[in-house]
Amino acid sequence: MIPIALVVGSLAAQSINRAMAEHLAAQAPAGVAVQPVQIGDLPLYTQDRDAESVPAYDRVRAQIKAARAVLIVSPEHNRGVPAALKNLIDIGSRPYGQNVWQGKKVGIVTASPGTFGGVHAGLQIRQSLQALGAEVLIAPEVFLSRAHSALVDGKLNDERTTSFLNQFAAGFYAWAAA
Ligand SMILES: Cc1cc2nc3c(=O)[nH]c(=O)nc-3n(C[C@H](O)[C@H](O)[C@H](O)COP(=O)(O)O)c2cc1C
């Protein structure tokens, strides 16, 4: 099985991005195992703890390291990357010399009820990960605007959005597995 780590940048119980992520996970082809990475319990990163073993840090670093690729599905908070997701990026980047993002394939999707689809966060996530040596999927790019209107009872239920996401999923999984 090809392991793909799935990171949802939202901690909200009724998250639009989690609904999109669940749909994308369900599109994984045979032979791909999508493994969610929990980020809500991660203590805020500080380099002061680089020398000690922090079980929650060890867990996510191992998950990212073991994954063939990572799929990040995230909202935008105040025109930027949600703090919990940035914390994961920072945790994975350290201790110095043990950056788990180096060479990692990463696909990024953002979704927002607003007009810009979380594009600011999407581009910031890309910038951080590229600086860390990740191989970030260039195209297709996905910034889903008015994303709430594609959900019914918290699940994706809109033909246009589904078809768009399925196209992305096909491209992402093929690239990740290559
Ligand atoms: C602290 C905070 C800041 C936000 N800032 C933005 C923003 O800059 N741009 C945007 O499009 N939406 C913003 N929103 C609205 C989110 O897009 C909206 O809450 C969305 O549902 C978040 O995705 P989620 O449902 O997956 O958590 C913000 C929401 C919160 C809670």
PDB file of N, CA and C in Angstrom, residues 63-148:
ATOM      1  N   GLN A  63       4.768  10.021  10.921  1.00  0.00           N
ATOM      2  CA  GLN A  63       3.713   9.879   9.903  1.00  0.00           C
ATOM      3  C   GLN A  63       4.103  10.573   8.601  1.00  0.00           C
ATOM      4  N   ILE A  64       4.642  11.777   8.725  1.00  0.00           N
ATOM      5  CA  ILE A  64       5.031  12.523   7.515  1.00  0.00           C
ATOM      6  C   ILE A  64       6.193  11.806   6.829  1.00  0.00           C
ATOM      7  N   LYS A  65       7.126  11.365   7.641  1.00  0.00           N
ATOM      8  CA  LYS A  65       8.312  10.696   7.093  1.00  0.00           C
ATOM      9  C   LYS A  65       7.930   9.434   6.314  1.00  0.00           C
ATOM     10  N   ALA A  66       6.984   8.673   6.874  1.00  0.00           N
ATOM     11  CA  ALA A  66       6.598   7.389   6.264  1.00  0.00           C
ATOM     12  C   ALA A  66       5.720   7.570   5.033  1.00  0.00           C
ATOM     13  N   ALA A  67       5.119   8.744   4.887  1.00  0.00           N
ATOM     14  CA  ALA A  67       4.168   8.937   3.792  1.00  0.00           C
ATOM     15  C   ALA A  67       4.893   9.140   2.465  1.00  0.00           C
ATOM     16  N   ARG A  68       4.325   8.581   1.406  1.00  0.00           N
ATOM     17  CA  ARG A  68       4.865   8.825   0.064  1.00  0.00           C
ATOM     18  C   ARG A  68       4.589  10.281  -0.329  1.00  0.00           C
ATOM     19  N   ALA A  69       3.451  10.776   0.130  1.00  0.00           N
ATOM     20  CA  ALA A  69       3.071  12.166  -0.160  1.00  0.00           C
ATOM     21  C   ALA A  69       2.119  12.637   0.923  1.00  0.00           C
ATOM     22  N   VAL A  70       1.948  13.944   0.984  1.00  0.00           N
ATOM     23  CA  VAL A  70       1.052  14.542   1.984  1.00  0.00           C
ATOM     24  C   VAL A  70       0.021  15.387   1.247  1.00  0.00           C
ATOM     25  N   LEU A  71      -1.232  15.242   1.655  1.00  0.00           N
ATOM     26  CA  LEU A  71      -2.292  16.095   1.117  1.00  0.00           C
ATOM     27  C   LEU A  71      -2.767  17.012   2.242  1.00  0.00           C
ATOM     28  N   ILE A  72      -2.666  18.318   2.018  1.00  0.00           N
ATOM     29  CA  ILE A  72      -3.084  19.303   3.017  1.00  0.00           C
ATOM     30  C   ILE A  72      -4.350  19.996   2.525  1.00  0.00           C
ATOM     31  N   VAL A  73      -5.391  19.977   3.357  1.00  0.00           N
ATOM     32  CA  VAL A  73      -6.654  20.631   3.013  1.00  0.00           C
ATOM     33  C   VAL A  73      -6.949  21.621   4.138  1.00  0.00           C
ATOM     34  N   SER A  74      -6.944  22.891   3.822  1.00  0.00           N
ATOM     35  CA  SER A  74      -6.921  23.871   4.905  1.00  0.00           C
ATOM     36  C   SER A  74      -7.773  25.111   4.654  1.00  0.00           C
ATOM     37  N   PRO A  75      -8.299  25.656   5.742  1.00  0.00           N
ATOM     38  CA  PRO A  75      -8.903  26.991   5.627  1.00  0.00           C
ATOM     39  C   PRO A  75      -7.827  28.059   5.692  1.00  0.00           C
ATOM     40  N   GLU A  76      -8.290  29.298   5.559  1.00  0.00           N
ATOM     41  CA  GLU A  76      -7.416  30.473   5.732  1.00  0.00           C
ATOM     42  C   GLU A  76      -7.898  31.194   6.987  1.00  0.00           C
ATOM     43  N   HIS A  77      -6.962  31.550   7.848  1.00  0.00           N
ATOM     44  CA  HIS A  77      -7.317  32.326   9.036  1.00  0.00           C
ATOM     45  C   HIS A  77      -6.625  33.675   8.978  1.00  0.00           C
ATOM     46  N   ASN A  78      -7.417  34.730   8.922  1.00  0.00           N
ATOM     47  CA  ASN A  78      -6.877  36.094   8.901  1.00  0.00           C
ATOM     48  C   ASN A  78      -5.803  36.268   7.837  1.00  0.00           C
ATOM     49  N   ARG A  79      -6.193  35.848   6.642  1.00  0.00           N
ATOM     50  CA  ARG A  79      -5.332  35.977   5.452  1.00  0.00           C
ATOM     51  C   ARG A  79      -4.017  35.202   5.574  1.00  0.00           C
ATOM     52  N   GLY A  80      -4.052  34.164   6.405  1.00  0.00           N
ATOM     53  CA  GLY A  80      -2.827  33.389   6.570  1.00  0.00           C
ATOM     54  C   GLY A  80      -3.098  31.925   6.887  1.00  0.00           C
ATOM     55  N   VAL A  81      -2.033  31.219   7.231  1.00  0.00           N
ATOM     56  CA  VAL A  81      -2.097  29.781   7.540  1.00  0.00           C
ATOM     57  C   VAL A  81      -2.658  29.610   8.959  1.00  0.00           C
ATOM     58  N   PRO A  82      -3.648  28.734   9.168  1.00  0.00           N
ATOM     59  CA  PRO A  82      -4.135  28.487  10.523  1.00  0.00           C
ATOM     60  C   PRO A  82      -2.990  28.058  11.447  1.00  0.00           C
ATOM     61  N   ALA A  83      -3.038  28.535  12.687  1.00  0.00           N
ATOM     62  CA  ALA A  83      -1.928  28.316  13.620  1.00  0.00           C
ATOM     63  C   ALA A  83      -1.607  26.829  13.812  1.00  0.00           C
ATOM     64  N   ALA A  84      -2.649  25.996  13.897  1.00  0.00           N
ATOM     65  CA  ALA A  84      -2.412  24.563  14.158  1.00  0.00           C
ATOM     66  C   ALA A  84      -1.639  23.926  13.001  1.00  0.00           C
ATOM     67  N   LEU A  85      -1.921  24.373  11.797  1.00  0.00           N
ATOM     68  CA  LEU A  85      -1.217  23.812  10.639  1.00  0.00           C
ATOM     69  C   LEU A  85       0.221  24.334  10.573  1.00  0.00           C
ATOM     70  N   LYS A  86       0.398  25.625  10.866  1.00  0.00           N
ATOM     71  CA  LYS A  86       1.759  26.178  10.858  1.00  0.00           C
ATOM     72  C   LYS A  86       2.606  25.488  11.917  1.00  0.00           C
ATOM     73  N   ASN A  87       1.959  25.154  13.051  1.00  0.00           N
ATOM     74  CA  ASN A  87       2.655  24.439  14.123  1.00  0.00           C
ATOM     75  C   ASN A  87       3.162  23.086  13.606  1.00  0.00           C
ATOM     76  N   LEU A  88       2.310  22.378  12.848  1.00  0.00           N
ATOM     77  CA  LEU A  88       2.741  21.088  12.285  1.00  0.00           C
ATOM     78  C   LEU A  88       3.917  21.279  11.336  1.00  0.00           C
ATOM     79  N   ILE A  89       3.834  22.310  10.505  1.00  0.00           N
ATOM     80  CA  ILE A  89       4.930  22.556   9.553  1.00  0.00           C
ATOM     81  C   ILE A  89       6.233  22.802  10.321  1.00  0.00           C
ATOM     82  N   ASP A  90       6.148  23.601  11.373  1.00  0.00           N
ATOM     83  CA  ASP A  90       7.343  23.909  12.167  1.00  0.00           C
ATOM     84  C   ASP A  90       7.878  22.659  12.880  1.00  0.00           C
ATOM     85  N   ILE A  91       6.978  21.882  13.458  1.00  0.00           N
ATOM     86  CA  ILE A  91       7.396  20.660  14.168  1.00  0.00           C
ATOM     87  C   ILE A  91       8.127  19.731  13.205  1.00  0.00           C
ATOM     88  N   GLY A  92       7.579  19.594  11.996  1.00  0.00           N
ATOM     89  CA  GLY A  92       8.197  18.702  11.010  1.00  0.00           C
ATOM     90  C   GLY A  92       9.540  19.193  10.502  1.00  0.00           C
ATOM     91  N   SER A  93       9.771  20.478  10.646  1.00  0.00           N
ATOM     92  CA  SER A  93      10.993  21.073  10.083  1.00  0.00           C
ATOM     93  C   SER A  93      12.218  20.913  10.993  1.00  0.00           C
ATOM     94  N   ARG A  94      11.983  20.483  12.235  1.00  0.00           N
ATOM     95  CA  ARG A  94      13.052  20.455  13.241  1.00  0.00           C
ATOM     96  C   ARG A  94      13.096  19.106  13.960  1.00  0.00           C
ATOM     97  N   PRO A  95      14.088  18.731  14.734  1.00  0.00           N
ATOM     98  CA  PRO A  95      15.330  19.465  14.978  1.00  0.00           C
ATOM     99  C   PRO A  95      16.109  19.715  13.681  1.00  0.00           C
ATOM    100  N   TYR A  96      16.948  20.720  13.721  1.00  0.00           N
ATOM    101  CA  TYR A  96      17.733  21.107  12.552  1.00  0.00           C
ATOM    102  C   TYR A  96      18.456  19.881  11.995  1.00  0.00           C
ATOM    103  N   GLY A  97      18.315  19.673  10.686  1.00  0.00           N
ATOM    104  CA  GLY A  97      18.954  18.514  10.057  1.00  0.00           C
ATOM    105  C   GLY A  97      18.041  17.304   9.974  1.00  0.00           C
ATOM    106  N   GLN A  98      16.881  17.372  10.623  1.00  0.00           N
ATOM    107  CA  GLN A  98      15.951  16.228  10.590  1.00  0.00           C
ATOM    108  C   GLN A  98      14.585  16.639  10.034  1.00  0.00           C
ATOM    109  N   ASN A  99      14.616  17.564   9.094  1.00  0.00           N
ATOM    110  CA  ASN A  99      13.412  18.106   8.466  1.00  0.00           C
ATOM    111  C   ASN A  99      12.685  17.033   7.650  1.00  0.00           C
ATOM    112  N   VAL A 100      11.486  16.656   8.108  1.00  0.00           N
ATOM    113  CA  VAL A 100      10.762  15.577   7.415  1.00  0.00           C
ATOM    114  C   VAL A 100      10.074  16.048   6.122  1.00  0.00           C
ATOM    115  N   TRP A 101      10.065  17.346   5.896  1.00  0.00           N
ATOM    116  CA  TRP A 101       9.437  17.865   4.668  1.00  0.00           C
ATOM    117  C   TRP A 101      10.390  17.790   3.470  1.00  0.00           C
ATOM    118  N   GLN A 102      11.669  17.642   3.742  1.00  0.00           N
ATOM    119  CA  GLN A 102      12.666  17.613   2.663  1.00  0.00           C
ATOM    120  C   GLN A 102      12.314  16.538   1.627  1.00  0.00           C
ATOM    121  N   GLY A 103      12.129  16.961   0.389  1.00  0.00           N
ATOM    122  CA  GLY A 103      11.858  16.023  -0.703  1.00  0.00           C
ATOM    123  C   GLY A 103      10.454  15.430  -0.694  1.00  0.00           C
ATOM    124  N   LYS A 104       9.619  15.835   0.253  1.00  0.00           N
ATOM    125  CA  LYS A 104       8.273  15.243   0.377  1.00  0.00           C
ATOM    126  C   LYS A 104       7.339  15.842  -0.664  1.00  0.00           C
ATOM    127  N   LYS A 105       6.581  14.977  -1.324  1.00  0.00           N
ATOM    128  CA  LYS A 105       5.563  15.476  -2.253  1.00  0.00           C
ATOM    129  C   LYS A 105       4.360  15.974  -1.455  1.00  0.00           C
ATOM    130  N   VAL A 106       3.895  17.167  -1.774  1.00  0.00           N
ATOM    131  CA  VAL A 106       2.762  17.735  -1.034  1.00  0.00           C
ATOM    132  C   VAL A 106       1.762  18.371  -2.003  1.00  0.00           C
ATOM    133  N   GLY A 107       0.501  18.019  -1.835  1.00  0.00           N
ATOM    134  CA  GLY A 107      -0.585  18.668  -2.565  1.00  0.00           C
ATOM    135  C   GLY A 107      -1.354  19.564  -1.595  1.00  0.00           C
ATOM    136  N   ILE A 108      -1.787  20.722  -2.072  1.00  0.00           N
ATOM    137  CA  ILE A 108      -2.468  21.684  -1.195  1.00  0.00           C
ATOM    138  C   ILE A 108      -3.834  22.062  -1.780  1.00  0.00           C
ATOM    139  N   VAL A 109      -4.839  21.994  -0.913  1.00  0.00           N
ATOM    140  CA  VAL A 109      -6.191  22.447  -1.276  1.00  0.00           C
ATOM    141  C   VAL A 109      -6.635  23.416  -0.194  1.00  0.00           C
ATOM    142  N   THR A 110      -7.215  24.544  -0.577  1.00  0.00           N
ATOM    143  CA  THR A 110      -7.831  25.407   0.428  1.00  0.00           C
ATOM    144  C   THR A 110      -9.289  25.631   0.062  1.00  0.00           C
ATOM    145  N   ALA A 111     -10.100  25.818   1.089  1.00  0.00           N
ATOM    146  CA  ALA A 111     -11.527  26.062   0.868  1.00  0.00           C
ATOM    147  C   ALA A 111     -12.026  27.075   1.879  1.00  0.00           C
ATOM    148  N   SER A 112     -12.917  27.942   1.405  1.00  0.00           N
ATOM    149  CA  SER A 112     -13.440  29.006   2.263  1.00  0.00           C
ATOM    150  C   SER A 112     -14.845  29.373   1.804  1.00  0.00           C
ATOM    151  N   PRO A 113     -15.683  29.823   2.735  1.00  0.00           N
ATOM    152  CA  PRO A 113     -16.980  30.344   2.296  1.00  0.00           C
ATOM    153  C   PRO A 113     -16.829  31.693   1.594  1.00  0.00           C
ATOM    154  N   GLY A 114     -15.674  32.310   1.701  1.00  0.00           N
ATOM    155  CA  GLY A 114     -15.450  33.637   1.120  1.00  0.00           C
ATOM    156  C   GLY A 114     -15.118  33.582  -0.370  1.00  0.00           C
ATOM    157  N   THR A 115     -14.810  34.760  -0.894  1.00  0.00           N
ATOM    158  CA  THR A 115     -14.613  34.926  -2.337  1.00  0.00           C
ATOM    159  C   THR A 115     -13.269  34.407  -2.816  1.00  0.00           C
ATOM    160  N   PHE A 116     -12.266  34.434  -1.950  1.00  0.00           N
ATOM    161  CA  PHE A 116     -10.902  34.149  -2.415  1.00  0.00           C
ATOM    162  C   PHE A 116     -10.469  32.701  -2.215  1.00  0.00           C
ATOM    163  N   GLY A 117     -11.335  31.890  -1.608  1.00  0.00           N
ATOM    164  CA  GLY A 117     -11.067  30.445  -1.529  1.00  0.00           C
ATOM    165  C   GLY A 117      -9.868  30.069  -0.677  1.00  0.00           C
ATOM    166  N   GLY A 118      -9.408  30.986   0.166  1.00  0.00           N
ATOM    167  CA  GLY A 118      -8.251  30.641   1.020  1.00  0.00           C
ATOM    168  C   GLY A 118      -6.931  30.731   0.291  1.00  0.00           C
ATOM    169  N   VAL A 119      -6.918  31.495  -0.818  1.00  0.00           N
ATOM    170  CA  VAL A 119      -5.715  31.547  -1.665  1.00  0.00           C
ATOM    171  C   VAL A 119      -4.480  32.061  -0.908  1.00  0.00           C
ATOM    172  N   HIS A 120      -4.704  32.994   0.020  1.00  0.00           N
ATOM    173  CA  HIS A 120      -3.539  33.539   0.749  1.00  0.00           C
ATOM    174  C   HIS A 120      -2.881  32.440   1.569  1.00  0.00           C
ATOM    175  N   ALA A 121      -3.721  31.665   2.268  1.00  0.00           N
ATOM    176  CA  ALA A 121      -3.176  30.559   3.073  1.00  0.00           C
ATOM    177  C   ALA A 121      -2.509  29.533   2.166  1.00  0.00           C
ATOM    178  N   GLY A 122      -3.164  29.214   1.053  1.00  0.00           N
ATOM    179  CA  GLY A 122      -2.614  28.210   0.136  1.00  0.00           C
ATOM    180  C   GLY A 122      -1.221  28.591  -0.337  1.00  0.00           C
ATOM    181  N   LEU A 123      -1.066  29.864  -0.680  1.00  0.00           N
ATOM    182  CA  LEU A 123       0.241  30.309  -1.187  1.00  0.00           C
ATOM    183  C   LEU A 123       1.278  30.371  -0.070  1.00  0.00           C
ATOM    184  N   GLN A 124       0.835  30.701   1.141  1.00  0.00           N
ATOM    185  CA  GLN A 124       1.785  30.726   2.266  1.00  0.00           C
ATOM    186  C   GLN A 124       2.246  29.323   2.647  1.00  0.00           C
ATOM    187  N   ILE A 125       1.319  28.363   2.601  1.00  0.00           N
ATOM    188  CA  ILE A 125       1.693  26.967   2.902  1.00  0.00           C
ATOM    189  C   ILE A 125       2.738  26.519   1.877  1.00  0.00           C
ATOM    190  N   ARG A 126       2.456  26.832   0.622  1.00  0.00           N
ATOM    191  CA  ARG A 126       3.389  26.482  -0.466  1.00  0.00           C
ATOM    192  C   ARG A 126       4.766  27.105  -0.223  1.00  0.00           C
ATOM    193  N   GLN A 127       4.778  28.376   0.152  1.00  0.00           N
ATOM    194  CA  GLN A 127       6.045  29.092   0.349  1.00  0.00           C
ATOM    195  C   GLN A 127       6.870  28.447   1.463  1.00  0.00           C
ATOM    196  N   SER A 128       6.214  28.146   2.595  1.00  0.00           N
ATOM    197  CA  SER A 128       6.932  27.522   3.719  1.00  0.00           C
ATOM    198  C   SER A 128       7.481  26.162   3.315  1.00  0.00           C
ATOM    199  N   LEU A 129       6.625  25.351   2.691  1.00  0.00           N
ATOM    200  CA  LEU A 129       7.056  23.979   2.382  1.00  0.00           C
ATOM    201  C   LEU A 129       8.129  23.958   1.304  1.00  0.00           C
ATOM    202  N   GLN A 130       8.032  24.863   0.352  1.00  0.00           N
ATOM    203  CA  GLN A 130       9.078  24.918  -0.676  1.00  0.00           C
ATOM    204  C   GLN A 130      10.412  25.337  -0.057  1.00  0.00           C
ATOM    205  N   ALA A 131      10.355  26.239   0.920  1.00  0.00           N
ATOM    206  CA  ALA A 131      11.582  26.655   1.610  1.00  0.00           C
ATOM    207  C   ALA A 131      12.188  25.478   2.374  1.00  0.00           C
ATOM    208  N   LEU A 132      11.335  24.519   2.732  1.00  0.00           N
ATOM    209  CA  LEU A 132      11.809  23.344   3.473  1.00  0.00           C
ATOM    210  C   LEU A 132      12.201  22.202   2.540  1.00  0.00           C
ATOM    211  N   GLY A 133      12.161  22.445   1.244  1.00  0.00           N
ATOM    212  CA  GLY A 133      12.610  21.434   0.292  1.00  0.00           C
ATOM    213  C   GLY A 133      11.537  20.462  -0.145  1.00  0.00           C
ATOM    214  N   ALA A 134      10.283  20.748   0.207  1.00  0.00           N
ATOM    215  CA  ALA A 134       9.204  19.860  -0.245  1.00  0.00           C
ATOM    216  C   ALA A 134       8.981  20.052  -1.739  1.00  0.00           C
ATOM    217  N   GLU A 135       8.452  18.990  -2.351  1.00  0.00           N
ATOM    218  CA  GLU A 135       8.118  19.055  -3.778  1.00  0.00           C
ATOM    219  C   GLU A 135       6.618  19.315  -3.854  1.00  0.00           C
ATOM    220  N   VAL A 136       6.238  20.572  -3.939  1.00  0.00           N
ATOM    221  CA  VAL A 136       4.814  20.918  -3.875  1.00  0.00           C
ATOM    222  C   VAL A 136       4.204  20.852  -5.277  1.00  0.00           C
ATOM    223  N   LEU A 137       3.086  20.137  -5.365  1.00  0.00           N
ATOM    224  CA  LEU A 137       2.391  19.993  -6.659  1.00  0.00           C
ATOM    225  C   LEU A 137       2.057  21.371  -7.222  1.00  0.00           C
ATOM    226  N   ILE A 138       2.493  21.610  -8.447  1.00  0.00           N
ATOM    227  CA  ILE A 138       2.299  22.931  -9.052  1.00  0.00           C
ATOM    228  C   ILE A 138       0.877  23.074  -9.603  1.00  0.00           C
ATOM    229  N   ALA A 139       0.443  22.096 -10.325  1.00  0.00           N
ATOM    230  CA  ALA A 139      -0.902  22.150 -10.893  1.00  0.00           C
ATOM    231  C   ALA A 139      -1.494  20.745 -10.899  1.00  0.00           C
ATOM    232  N   PRO A 140      -2.779  20.565 -10.738  1.00  0.00           N
ATOM    233  CA  PRO A 140      -3.771  21.633 -10.583  1.00  0.00           C
ATOM    234  C   PRO A 140      -3.722  22.285  -9.198  1.00  0.00           C
ATOM    235  N   GLU A 141      -4.061  23.571  -9.176  1.00  0.00           N
ATOM    236  CA  GLU A 141      -4.189  24.301  -7.912  1.00  0.00           C
ATOM    237  C   GLU A 141      -5.675  24.337  -7.542  1.00  0.00           C
ATOM    238  N   VAL A 142      -5.952  24.251  -6.242  1.00  0.00           N
ATOM    239  CA  VAL A 142      -7.351  24.301  -5.808  1.00  0.00           C
ATOM    240  C   VAL A 142      -7.532  25.307  -4.680  1.00  0.00           C
ATOM    241  N   PHE A 143      -8.293  26.361  -4.969  1.00  0.00           N
ATOM    242  CA  PHE A 143      -8.707  27.331  -3.948  1.00  0.00           C
ATOM    243  C   PHE A 143     -10.225  27.433  -4.087  1.00  0.00           C
ATOM    244  N   LEU A 144     -10.941  26.717  -3.248  1.00  0.00           N
ATOM    245  CA  LEU A 144     -12.397  26.633  -3.418  1.00  0.00           C
ATOM    246  C   LEU A 144     -13.109  27.790  -2.731  1.00  0.00           C
ATOM    247  N   SER A 145     -13.685  28.685  -3.506  1.00  0.00           N
ATOM    248  CA  SER A 145     -14.448  29.790  -2.922  1.00  0.00           C
ATOM    249  C   SER A 145     -15.911  29.369  -2.764  1.00  0.00           C
ATOM    250  N   ARG A 146     -16.639  30.096  -1.899  1.00  0.00           N
ATOM    251  CA  ARG A 146     -18.062  29.790  -1.631  1.00  0.00           C
ATOM    252  C   ARG A 146     -18.240  28.301  -1.344  1.00  0.00           C
ATOM    253  N   ALA A 147     -17.260  27.724  -0.662  1.00  0.00           N
ATOM    254  CA  ALA A 147     -17.221  26.266  -0.505  1.00  0.00           C
ATOM    255  C   ALA A 147     -18.382  25.742   0.338  1.00  0.00           C
ATOM    256  N   HIS A 148     -18.902  26.581   1.235  1.00  0.00           N
ATOM    257  CA  HIS A 148     -20.018  26.120   2.087  1.00  0.00           C
ATOM    258  C   HIS A 148     -21.242  25.741   1.258  1.00  0.00           C
TER     259      HIS A 148
END
